[in-house]
Short mmCIF file of C-alpha atoms in Angstrom, two decimals:
data_model
loop_
_atom_site.label_atom_id
_atom_site.label_comp_id
_atom_site.label_asym_id
_atom_site.label_seq_id
_atom_site.Cartn_x
_atom_site.Cartn_y
_atom_site.Cartn_z
CA MET A 1 29.40 177.67 161.45
CA THR A 2 32.30 180.20 160.10
CA ALA A 3 34.92 179.00 159.52
CA GLN A 4 37.90 180.04 160.89
CA ALA A 5 41.05 180.32 159.07
CA MET A 6 44.39 177.44 160.04
CA PRO A 7 47.36 178.77 161.78
CA SER A 8 49.99 178.87 159.39
CA THR A 9 52.95 176.06 158.14
CA LEU A 10 55.06 178.84 159.92
CA ARG A 11 53.61 179.56 162.27
CA ILE A 12 53.25 176.32 163.93
CA GLY A 13 56.63 175.46 162.95
CA LEU A 14 58.65 178.60 164.32
CA SER A 15 56.07 177.59 167.89
CA ARG A 16 57.99 173.95 167.56
CA GLY A 17 61.20 174.61 166.81
CA ALA A 18 60.69 177.20 170.55
CA LEU A 19 59.46 174.46 172.23
CA GLU A 20 62.28 171.78 170.80
CA LEU A 21 65.00 174.94 172.17
CA ARG A 22 63.28 174.63 175.49
CA THR A 23 63.16 171.08 175.81
CA PHE A 24 66.82 171.19 174.63
CA MET A 25 67.55 173.07 176.97
CA ARG A 26 66.55 171.67 179.98
CA ASP A 27 67.20 167.73 179.17
CA ARG A 28 70.83 167.50 180.60
CA GLU A 29 70.85 163.83 179.07
CA ALA A 30 70.12 165.65 174.85
CA ALA A 31 72.53 168.35 175.95
CA ALA A 32 75.39 166.23 177.15
CA PHE A 33 75.04 163.66 174.67
CA THR A 34 74.93 165.95 171.04
CA PHE A 35 76.33 169.01 172.15
CA ALA A 36 78.78 168.80 174.91
CA MET A 37 80.27 164.80 173.52
CA PRO A 38 82.84 167.14 170.46
CA ILE A 39 83.61 169.11 172.79
CA VAL A 40 84.78 166.81 174.88
CA LEU A 41 86.47 164.81 172.83
CA MET A 42 88.61 168.52 171.18
CA LEU A 43 89.57 168.96 174.86
CA ILE A 44 91.18 165.36 174.97
CA PHE A 45 92.36 165.61 171.94
CA GLY A 46 94.06 168.44 171.62
CA THR A 47 95.86 167.47 174.53
CA ILE A 48 97.26 164.73 172.92
CA PHE A 49 98.59 165.81 169.05
CA LYS A 50 101.61 167.59 168.92
CA GLY A 51 103.17 168.95 166.12
CA GLU A 52 103.25 170.46 162.58
CA ILE A 53 101.59 168.60 159.46
CA LYS A 54 105.33 167.91 157.31
CA GLY A 55 105.91 171.29 155.02
CA THR A 56 102.64 172.79 155.55
CA GLY A 57 103.33 175.46 158.61
CA VAL A 58 100.20 174.30 159.60
CA ASP A 59 100.04 172.98 163.37
CA PHE A 60 97.78 169.25 163.46
CA ARG A 61 95.46 170.81 166.03
CA GLN A 62 94.32 173.45 163.91
CA TYR A 63 93.51 170.67 161.23
CA PHE A 64 92.03 168.66 163.73
CA ALA A 65 89.99 171.91 165.52
CA ALA A 66 88.61 171.92 161.79
CA GLY A 67 87.71 168.43 161.48
CA ILE A 68 86.40 168.87 164.98
CA ILE A 69 83.66 171.61 164.04
CA ALA A 70 82.49 169.21 160.95
CA SER A 71 82.02 165.98 163.87
CA GLY A 72 79.94 168.70 165.93
CA ILE A 73 78.05 169.61 162.67
CA ALA A 74 77.24 166.11 162.57
CA SER A 75 76.72 165.64 165.67
CA THR A 76 73.85 168.78 166.55
CA THR A 77 71.66 167.20 162.97
CA PHE A 78 72.57 163.10 162.09
CA ILE A 79 72.83 162.27 165.99
CA SER A 80 70.37 164.79 167.65
CA LEU A 81 67.96 164.19 164.96
CA GLY A 82 68.38 160.45 164.29
CA VAL A 83 68.55 159.35 167.96
CA GLY A 84 65.45 162.57 168.91
CA ILE A 85 63.01 161.00 166.02
CA ALA A 86 63.25 157.49 166.41
CA GLN A 87 62.36 158.12 169.90
CA GLU A 88 60.08 160.34 169.57
CA ARG A 89 58.40 157.76 167.10
CA ASP A 90 58.57 154.71 169.67
CA ASP A 91 56.82 156.99 172.32
CA GLY A 92 54.15 157.93 170.22
CA THR A 93 54.46 161.23 169.68
CA LEU A 94 54.42 161.49 166.16
CA LYS A 95 51.63 159.51 165.92
CA ARG A 96 49.30 162.21 168.24
CA LEU A 97 50.85 165.06 166.15
CA TYR A 98 49.61 163.31 163.23
CA GLY A 99 46.38 163.10 164.87
CA MET A 100 46.27 166.26 165.36
CA PRO A 101 45.77 168.84 162.57
CA MET A 102 49.20 170.20 162.07
CA PRO A 103 50.88 170.20 158.93
CA PRO A 104 53.90 167.83 158.14
CA ALA A 105 56.63 170.61 157.57
CA ALA A 106 55.69 172.19 160.14
CA TYR A 107 57.48 169.31 162.23
CA PHE A 108 60.49 169.98 160.08
CA ILE A 109 60.50 172.99 159.82
CA GLY A 110 60.42 173.27 163.93
CA LYS A 111 63.91 170.14 163.37
CA THR A 112 65.17 172.13 161.51
CA ILE A 113 65.61 175.48 163.41
CA THR A 114 66.62 173.61 166.66
CA ALA A 115 68.72 171.61 164.21
CA LEU A 116 70.97 175.08 163.01
CA VAL A 117 70.50 177.19 165.95
CA LEU A 118 72.29 174.35 168.20
CA SER A 119 74.85 173.84 165.02
CA VAL A 120 75.42 177.43 164.93
CA ALA A 121 75.87 177.45 168.44
CA GLU A 122 78.03 173.94 168.80
CA THR A 123 80.29 175.62 166.49
CA VAL A 124 81.27 179.14 167.68
CA VAL A 125 81.78 176.86 170.90
CA LEU A 126 84.54 174.87 168.89
CA PHE A 127 86.08 178.15 167.27
CA LEU A 128 86.56 179.51 169.91
CA LEU A 129 87.93 176.65 171.62
CA GLY A 130 90.33 176.12 168.52
CA HIS A 131 91.35 179.81 168.70
CA VAL A 132 92.18 179.59 172.40
CA MET A 133 93.44 175.78 172.59
CA PHE A 134 95.25 175.66 168.88
CA GLY A 135 95.87 179.46 167.48
CA LEU A 136 92.97 178.73 165.02
CA ASN A 137 91.84 181.54 163.31
CA PRO A 138 88.38 183.13 161.64
CA PRO A 139 88.41 182.88 157.85
CA GLY A 140 90.88 185.46 157.03
CA THR A 141 89.38 187.31 153.98
CA PRO A 142 85.47 187.82 152.42
CA GLU A 143 85.64 184.55 150.19
CA ARG A 144 87.45 182.67 152.69
CA TRP A 145 83.98 184.01 154.75
CA PHE A 146 82.02 183.07 152.41
CA THR A 147 83.10 179.32 151.84
CA PHE A 148 82.45 178.93 155.20
CA VAL A 149 79.19 179.61 155.11
CA TRP A 150 78.36 178.27 152.65
CA VAL A 151 79.96 174.52 153.73
CA PHE A 152 78.12 175.11 157.11
CA VAL A 153 74.87 175.67 155.05
CA ALA A 154 75.41 172.95 152.94
CA GLY A 155 76.47 170.79 155.96
CA VAL A 156 73.77 170.97 158.34
CA THR A 157 71.25 170.63 155.46
CA VAL A 158 72.70 167.53 153.87
CA CYS A 159 73.61 166.00 157.47
CA THR A 160 69.91 167.36 158.62
CA LEU A 161 67.81 165.44 155.76
CA LEU A 162 70.14 162.62 156.73
CA GLY A 163 69.62 162.47 160.37
CA ILE A 164 65.61 162.78 159.24
CA ALA A 165 66.06 159.17 157.40
CA VAL A 166 68.17 157.81 158.90
CA SER A 167 65.73 157.57 162.62
CA SER A 168 63.67 155.13 160.34
CA VAL A 169 66.53 152.76 160.69
CA PRO A 170 66.34 151.57 164.30
CA ARG A 171 63.78 149.62 165.63
CA SER A 172 63.76 151.38 168.88
CA GLY A 173 64.28 154.19 170.28
CA ARG A 174 66.65 153.22 173.20
CA GLY A 175 68.60 151.07 170.85
CA ALA A 176 68.58 154.71 168.02
CA ALA A 177 71.59 156.77 169.98
CA ALA A 178 74.05 153.02 169.42
CA VAL A 179 72.44 152.34 165.98
CA LEU A 180 73.41 155.84 165.16
CA ASN A 181 76.90 155.81 166.66
CA VAL A 182 78.51 153.53 164.50
CA PRO A 183 78.50 154.95 161.41
CA TYR A 184 78.72 158.72 163.19
CA LEU A 185 82.35 157.13 164.57
CA VAL A 186 83.55 155.44 161.95
CA LEU A 187 82.88 158.44 159.83
CA GLN A 188 85.21 159.98 161.72
CA PHE A 189 87.79 158.11 161.41
CA ILE A 190 87.71 157.87 158.05
CA SER A 191 86.98 161.53 156.57
CA GLY A 192 89.90 163.01 157.87
CA VAL A 193 88.77 164.51 161.48
CA TYR A 194 91.67 162.29 163.59
CA PHE A 195 94.18 161.63 161.21
CA THR A 196 95.62 164.08 158.04
CA PHE A 197 93.30 162.55 155.54
CA THR A 198 96.30 161.82 152.69
CA GLU A 199 97.78 159.68 155.45
CA LEU A 200 95.01 157.45 155.49
CA PRO A 201 95.35 153.88 153.45
CA LYS A 202 94.25 154.69 149.60
CA GLY A 203 91.11 152.56 150.45
CA VAL A 204 90.08 154.28 153.62
CA GLN A 205 90.59 157.50 152.00
CA ASP A 206 87.72 156.22 148.71
CA ALA A 207 85.75 154.93 151.56
CA GLY A 208 85.33 158.48 153.28
CA ALA A 209 84.96 160.21 149.90
CA VAL A 210 81.88 158.97 149.21
CA PHE A 211 80.29 159.91 152.98
CA PRO A 212 79.43 163.78 153.20
CA LEU A 213 81.90 164.26 156.26
CA LYS A 214 85.31 163.46 154.21
CA TRP A 215 83.63 166.65 152.37
CA ILE A 216 82.50 169.57 154.12
CA CYS A 217 85.87 169.22 156.64
CA GLN A 218 87.76 169.48 153.69
CA GLY A 219 85.43 172.42 153.33
CA LEU A 220 86.37 174.14 156.13
CA ARG A 221 89.62 173.86 155.90
CA SER A 222 89.77 175.75 152.89
CA ALA A 223 87.84 178.67 155.24
CA LEU A 224 90.08 177.95 157.81
CA LEU A 225 93.48 177.45 157.08
CA PRO A 226 95.80 178.32 154.76
CA ASP A 227 96.09 177.13 151.32
CA THR A 228 100.04 175.74 152.52
CA LEU A 229 98.01 173.10 153.53
CA LEU A 230 97.34 172.14 149.63
CA PRO A 231 100.22 169.94 149.83
CA VAL A 232 98.68 167.42 151.63
CA GLU A 233 95.27 167.70 150.66
CA PRO A 234 94.17 164.67 148.46
CA ALA A 235 93.20 166.94 144.41
CA HIS A 236 96.25 169.47 146.22
CA ALA A 237 93.29 171.77 145.33
CA TRP A 238 90.48 172.86 147.85
CA GLU A 239 87.76 171.58 145.00
CA HIS A 240 85.24 174.18 146.03
CA GLY A 241 82.93 172.44 142.77
CA ARG A 242 83.36 169.21 143.93
CA ILE A 243 82.92 169.65 147.68
CA ALA A 244 79.07 171.36 146.30
CA LEU A 245 78.94 168.95 143.73
CA VAL A 246 79.28 166.11 146.42
CA LEU A 247 76.61 167.73 148.80
CA ALA A 248 74.04 168.70 146.25
CA ALA A 249 74.22 164.98 145.82
CA TRP A 250 73.86 163.84 149.36
CA ALA A 251 71.47 166.71 149.95
CA VAL A 252 68.86 165.36 146.99
CA ALA A 253 69.35 161.83 148.65
CA GLY A 254 68.73 162.65 151.93
CA PHE A 255 65.33 164.50 150.52
CA ALA A 256 64.50 161.86 148.86
CA LEU A 257 64.61 159.39 150.91
CA CYS A 258 63.20 161.66 153.84
CA LEU A 259 59.91 161.21 151.91
CA THR A 260 59.94 157.56 151.06
CA THR A 261 60.69 156.29 154.18
CA PHE A 262 59.60 158.50 157.01
CA ARG A 263 56.75 157.13 158.84
CA TRP A 264 54.68 158.61 162.00
CA LYS A 265 54.04 154.83 163.11
CA ARG A 266 55.91 152.47 164.85
CA ARG A 267 56.83 149.78 162.32
CA ASP A 268 54.55 147.34 164.64
CA ASP A 269 52.00 149.58 164.30
CA GLY A 270 50.15 148.95 160.84
CA MET B 1 24.42 170.25 159.99
CA ASP B 2 24.52 166.41 160.49
CA GLU B 3 23.20 164.53 163.08
CA THR B 4 25.67 161.88 163.18
CA ALA B 5 28.43 162.04 164.57
CA VAL B 6 30.34 158.49 163.24
CA ARG B 7 28.79 156.44 160.93
CA ILE B 8 30.01 152.95 160.05
CA ARG B 9 28.73 150.27 157.42
CA GLY B 10 30.50 147.04 156.83
CA LEU B 11 33.26 148.17 158.29
CA ARG B 12 36.39 145.62 157.68
CA LYS B 13 40.05 144.83 158.35
CA ARG B 14 41.93 142.47 156.90
CA TYR B 15 45.86 141.80 158.39
CA GLY B 16 46.99 138.72 156.49
CA ASP B 17 44.13 135.91 155.71
CA VAL B 18 42.93 137.48 159.63
CA ASP B 19 39.55 139.64 160.37
CA ALA B 20 40.10 141.98 162.54
CA VAL B 21 37.50 143.79 161.82
CA ASP B 22 34.53 141.90 160.52
CA GLY B 23 32.31 144.01 159.03
CA VAL B 24 30.89 146.45 161.65
CA ASP B 25 27.64 148.81 161.67
CA LEU B 26 27.46 151.32 163.39
CA ASP B 27 26.07 154.98 163.84
CA ILE B 28 26.31 157.78 166.80
CA PRO B 29 24.21 160.53 167.03
CA ARG B 30 26.00 163.42 167.44
CA GLY B 31 25.77 164.73 171.31
CA GLU B 32 26.62 160.78 172.68
CA VAL B 33 29.02 159.22 175.00
CA PHE B 34 29.73 155.57 173.38
CA ALA B 35 31.17 153.02 174.71
CA LEU B 36 32.94 151.08 172.48
CA LEU B 37 33.80 147.44 174.95
CA GLY B 38 35.53 144.03 174.12
CA PRO B 39 38.44 142.05 174.99
CA ASN B 40 42.16 142.24 173.69
CA GLY B 41 42.39 141.58 169.97
CA ALA B 42 38.69 141.73 169.52
CA GLY B 43 39.00 144.92 166.82
CA LYS B 44 38.14 147.67 169.59
CA SER B 45 40.93 149.37 168.97
CA THR B 46 41.46 148.47 165.20
CA THR B 47 37.85 150.23 164.86
CA VAL B 48 38.92 153.76 166.98
CA GLU B 49 41.90 154.09 165.29
CA ILE B 50 40.34 153.74 161.33
CA LEU B 51 37.91 156.07 162.69
CA GLU B 52 41.05 158.63 164.40
CA GLY B 53 42.67 158.02 160.84
CA HIS B 54 45.24 156.20 161.87
CA ARG B 55 44.56 153.39 160.27
CA ARG B 56 43.21 152.49 156.59
CA ARG B 57 40.36 150.22 156.47
CA THR B 58 39.78 147.09 153.88
CA GLY B 59 36.43 147.27 152.94
CA GLY B 60 33.42 149.54 153.94
CA GLU B 61 32.07 153.01 153.96
CA VAL B 62 33.12 155.06 156.99
CA ALA B 63 31.87 158.56 157.89
CA VAL B 64 33.48 160.47 160.81
CA LEU B 65 32.07 164.38 161.05
CA GLY B 66 30.94 163.85 157.85
CA ALA B 67 34.06 162.91 156.03
CA ASP B 68 35.97 159.99 155.30
CA PRO B 69 38.77 159.71 157.65
CA GLY B 70 40.48 157.27 155.19
CA ARG B 71 41.51 161.16 153.77
CA PRO B 72 42.00 163.27 157.24
CA THR B 73 42.88 167.19 156.04
CA ARG B 74 43.67 168.81 158.62
CA ARG B 75 40.57 171.18 158.94
CA TRP B 76 38.14 167.72 159.66
CA ARG B 77 41.25 167.15 162.60
CA ALA B 78 41.07 170.53 163.97
CA ARG B 79 37.17 169.29 164.66
CA ILE B 80 38.12 165.70 166.61
CA GLY B 81 40.30 165.72 169.66
CA ILE B 82 42.23 161.85 170.34
CA VAL B 83 43.12 160.51 173.78
CA SER B 84 44.87 157.85 172.90
CA GLN B 85 45.98 154.76 175.11
CA THR B 86 49.94 155.68 175.16
CA SER B 87 51.14 158.60 174.44
CA GLU B 88 54.48 160.59 176.25
CA GLU B 89 54.95 164.50 176.28
CA ARG B 90 57.73 166.54 176.78
CA PRO B 91 58.81 165.90 180.57
CA GLN B 92 61.17 169.17 180.49
CA LEU B 93 57.94 171.38 179.75
CA THR B 94 55.04 172.38 182.00
CA VAL B 95 51.74 171.50 181.77
CA ARG B 96 50.57 175.28 181.05
CA GLU B 97 53.62 175.51 178.41
CA THR B 98 51.73 171.88 176.44
CA VAL B 99 48.39 172.70 176.11
CA ARG B 100 49.52 176.19 175.14
CA HIS B 101 51.71 174.88 172.74
CA TYR B 102 49.09 172.28 171.53
CA ALA B 103 46.08 174.90 171.35
CA GLY B 104 48.43 177.28 168.87
CA TYR B 105 47.87 174.26 166.22
CA TYR B 106 43.99 174.95 165.80
CA PRO B 107 41.42 177.64 164.26
CA ALA B 108 39.67 178.08 167.19
CA PRO B 109 41.15 176.50 170.26
CA ARG B 110 39.60 176.73 173.88
CA ASP B 111 41.45 179.16 176.16
CA PRO B 112 44.84 176.83 177.79
CA ASP B 113 44.27 177.83 181.05
CA GLU B 114 40.07 176.89 181.33
CA VAL B 115 41.18 173.46 179.85
CA ILE B 116 43.88 173.22 182.30
CA GLU B 117 40.84 174.52 185.35
CA ALA B 118 38.87 171.74 183.20
CA VAL B 119 40.89 169.21 183.83
CA GLY B 120 42.07 170.29 187.39
CA LEU B 121 45.49 170.68 187.07
CA THR B 122 45.49 174.37 187.82
CA GLU B 123 47.28 173.53 190.51
CA LYS B 124 50.10 172.13 188.68
CA ALA B 125 49.49 173.88 185.69
CA GLY B 126 53.54 175.89 185.87
CA ALA B 127 55.20 172.27 187.76
CA ARG B 128 56.91 170.03 185.02
CA LEU B 129 55.42 166.87 183.09
CA ALA B 130 57.79 164.77 184.65
CA ARG B 131 57.09 165.88 188.39
CA LEU B 132 53.24 164.58 187.60
CA SER B 133 51.33 161.31 188.64
CA GLY B 134 50.15 158.89 186.36
CA GLY B 135 46.15 159.78 186.43
CA GLN B 136 47.99 163.94 186.28
CA ARG B 137 49.59 163.42 183.07
CA ARG B 138 46.82 161.83 181.89
CA ARG B 139 44.90 164.90 182.85
CA VAL B 140 47.28 166.55 180.01
CA ASP B 141 46.42 164.05 177.84
CA VAL B 142 42.41 165.04 177.75
CA ALA B 143 43.85 168.77 177.95
CA LEU B 144 45.45 168.40 175.11
CA GLY B 145 42.16 166.34 173.77
CA ILE B 146 40.22 168.81 174.13
CA VAL B 147 42.18 172.08 174.03
CA GLY B 148 40.74 172.57 169.90
CA ASP B 149 37.32 172.63 171.35
CA PRO B 150 36.55 169.00 169.73
CA GLU B 151 33.38 169.00 167.97
CA LEU B 152 33.69 164.16 168.76
CA LEU B 153 36.48 163.40 171.32
CA PHE B 154 38.30 159.86 171.29
CA LEU B 155 39.41 158.68 174.71
CA ASP B 156 40.80 155.10 174.78
CA GLU B 157 41.22 153.18 178.10
CA PRO B 158 41.41 156.64 179.68
CA THR B 159 41.40 155.66 182.98
CA THR B 160 43.78 152.19 182.63
CA GLY B 161 46.16 152.31 186.01
CA PHE B 162 44.00 155.06 188.28
CA ASP B 163 43.55 154.14 191.25
CA PRO B 164 39.64 154.84 192.15
CA ASP B 165 39.19 157.81 193.52
CA ALA B 166 41.34 159.52 190.23
CA ARG B 167 38.63 157.47 188.46
CA ARG B 168 35.78 158.52 189.77
CA GLN B 169 37.21 162.08 189.46
CA PHE B 170 38.08 161.53 185.76
CA TRP B 171 34.47 160.24 185.17
CA LYS B 172 33.34 163.79 186.60
CA LEU B 173 35.64 165.60 183.57
CA ILE B 174 34.77 163.18 181.47
CA GLU B 175 30.42 163.82 182.04
CA SER B 176 30.83 167.27 182.63
CA LEU B 177 32.23 167.40 179.08
CA ALA B 178 29.55 165.40 177.55
CA GLY B 179 27.46 167.96 178.99
CA ASP B 180 29.11 170.58 177.21
CA GLY B 181 27.49 168.31 173.84
CA THR B 182 30.81 166.83 172.87
CA THR B 183 30.08 164.12 171.62
CA ILE B 184 32.42 160.90 172.99
CA LEU B 185 33.28 157.73 171.47
CA LEU B 186 35.23 155.71 174.87
CA THR B 187 36.88 152.10 174.73
CA THR B 188 37.04 150.68 178.05
CA HIS B 189 37.91 147.23 179.88
CA TYR B 190 36.02 148.51 183.08
CA LEU B 191 32.34 147.83 182.79
CA ASP B 192 31.46 150.25 185.79
CA GLU B 193 33.11 152.81 183.55
CA ALA B 194 31.06 152.22 180.61
CA GLU B 195 27.47 151.80 182.84
CA ALA B 196 28.56 155.39 184.90
CA LEU B 197 28.95 157.52 181.78
CA ALA B 198 28.16 155.85 178.25
CA ASP B 199 24.85 156.70 176.79
CA ARG B 200 24.93 154.04 174.75
CA VAL B 201 27.19 150.81 174.78
CA GLY B 202 28.71 148.13 172.07
CA VAL B 203 30.19 144.73 172.91
CA ILE B 204 32.69 143.73 170.06
CA ALA B 205 34.03 140.31 169.90
CA ARG B 206 36.03 138.92 167.14
CA GLY B 207 35.86 141.55 164.78
CA ARG B 208 32.26 141.42 164.88
CA LEU B 209 29.37 144.60 167.26
CA VAL B 210 27.53 142.06 168.60
CA GLU B 211 25.21 143.62 170.42
CA VAL B 212 24.75 147.51 170.99
CA GLY B 213 22.24 149.38 173.95
CA THR B 214 21.82 151.24 176.69
CA PRO B 215 23.57 149.66 179.80
CA ARG B 216 20.53 149.13 181.15
CA GLU B 217 19.19 147.13 178.35
CA LEU B 218 22.44 145.34 177.13
CA GLY B 219 22.03 141.72 176.52
CA GLY B 220 18.35 141.44 178.34
CA ARG B 221 19.63 142.53 181.48
CA ALA B 222 16.09 144.68 181.89
CA THR B 223 14.20 141.82 181.92
CA ALA B 224 16.27 138.97 183.01
CA LYS B 225 16.12 136.85 186.45
CA ALA B 226 16.67 138.04 189.10
CA HIS B 227 18.66 136.37 192.38
CA VAL B 228 17.56 136.71 195.91
CA SER B 229 19.72 135.24 198.19
CA TRP B 230 19.84 134.06 201.80
CA THR B 231 20.61 132.05 204.69
CA GLY B 232 18.06 129.73 205.94
CA PRO B 233 18.40 126.99 208.59
CA GLU B 234 19.74 124.83 206.37
CA GLY B 235 22.82 127.10 204.87
CA PRO B 236 22.76 129.79 202.22
CA ARG B 237 20.08 129.95 199.30
CA THR B 238 19.59 131.50 196.47
CA LEU B 239 17.07 131.21 193.89
CA GLU B 240 16.28 133.13 190.05
CA THR B 241 13.31 134.80 189.61
CA HIS B 242 11.23 137.03 187.68
CA SER B 243 9.12 137.51 190.58
CA PRO B 244 11.77 138.59 193.37
CA THR B 245 9.69 140.95 195.26
CA GLN B 246 7.26 138.36 196.22
CA VAL B 247 10.09 135.84 196.67
CA VAL B 248 10.95 138.63 199.47
CA ALA B 249 7.59 139.31 200.73
CA GLU B 250 7.52 135.18 201.16
CA LEU B 251 11.00 134.92 202.72
CA SER B 252 9.55 137.94 204.95
CA GLN B 253 6.64 136.15 206.18
CA LYS B 254 8.51 132.57 206.83
CA PHE B 255 11.20 134.39 208.52
CA ASP B 256 8.11 136.54 210.40
CA GLY B 257 10.89 139.57 209.72
CA GLU B 258 14.25 140.16 209.07
CA VAL B 259 15.28 137.51 206.24
CA PRO B 260 18.96 136.48 207.58
CA GLU B 261 21.63 137.78 204.91
CA LEU B 262 19.29 139.33 202.37
CA THR B 263 20.28 140.31 198.90
CA VAL B 264 18.18 140.84 195.38
CA THR B 265 21.09 141.26 192.64
CA ARG B 266 20.33 141.45 188.66
CA PRO B 267 23.57 140.39 186.62
CA THR B 268 25.41 143.36 186.69
CA LEU B 269 26.98 144.83 183.38
CA GLU B 270 30.16 143.03 183.82
CA ASP B 271 27.98 139.22 183.92
CA THR B 272 25.95 140.02 180.51
CA TYR B 273 28.80 141.20 178.97
CA LEU B 274 31.20 138.22 179.58
CA THR B 275 28.39 136.12 178.70
CA MET B 276 28.23 137.72 175.56
CA ILE B 277 31.93 137.88 174.69
CA GLY B 278 31.73 133.71 175.94
CA ALA B 279 29.07 133.23 173.15
CA ALA B 280 30.72 135.06 170.33
CA ARG B 281 34.00 132.44 171.60
#
């Protein structure tokens, strides 16, 4: 018997990414749930919120737009993956994959590709809406573009890892969306998406600062909004070093959680 | 090449203080269709899942295609096919997309269109899985089980929920796979299925393999007493005998021609099976 070469991990991973995206496009519920939700929220709150943030010359709706872009990234990564993987575990998809000659890394490559493509698309749509409705402008300098890109990549990375890790928490695929939306909603309120972060009570700010969403919001603001906003930023500075540090720490923690908690089978399945 | 597809010695699986599998020995030669029968909770699925590399054993020796399934490698996985009891594929994809995708995981897969043909879904190849019937979806499961051209195929209760016609068609599919030399380990609740498909049958009860034999011989069926039944002047009568031909001849003389409602039966595989698992209880 001649031993044929096994297909490479990358090739299977890419093929899985294509499969996931194709499925997503045809799955109206998932598309509506993870992709359309931030857009709907942007439209609703965009018509409610009014006025400048005092002393900064910045329209609050632009501040909100930067925050909802961060929320959109979390939705297409953390929520989408967390719910999707929990369902795949519950319905036996993961068990079938485990029984096939698929390198585990290929599964995660596929998920990462999906999360990245959807996050880019979500960000583009939200940005264009923000531009048309609230006059949000693209990063004005190469430095700000650079900031935008690294904060985006770091945000996607952290939320993807945490999404994979959190998929082990819900006991059933059915309940996954409900379980994951609780932290997601709370974090949006305490991370400076719907309210100017520094107007939140001190304790709430401290709590928000523990989690990555606050730092992704802040990083995106630093790329998209003028420095006149600095007086209402918590440290009166953009704190790029600290943003990078916090997101890196969460990425390491998320990766460790993925490695230690990921299961191919349901909890009740030995 | 090793002529034994599956070799099990003293297999044990313990959950808490219950031995779900309690010392099973079994050899399945290559090319055989082997059916594992047993009531729910008898250790049937546990045994199969250990062989598939899905579950760890507590004790004993197991070799599947010459390798330890407790340490599954990709190359080993590429040589087996698994059709498990419950598995959902993405309803948004078509049959052809699904089979083609999974073919890409294997070093030497079968042609996806040929596999779709083999499971009788050619007409549905372009249909999304959401639009298939339960039996057709099960055929997709089988297609995914065989797309890698496995040497050994696990079929876990493959026809549960099928209507009789779909089951017959499914049996033909399994027979053709077996005809190609694929070793098949089948679990089922349907005794007629085991009888129709299996070269040998093993009955597992309370974690032990109670008996192994051909469907004809299992539990002494071939030599068991036959039941001769007829309706006489005094009503229905039944006689258990080792010489049914002689009994029928005598009856024929007595009735001077046709014996009313005459039947001669031997215990079905189901009768034998129920006796065996009843005794193990």
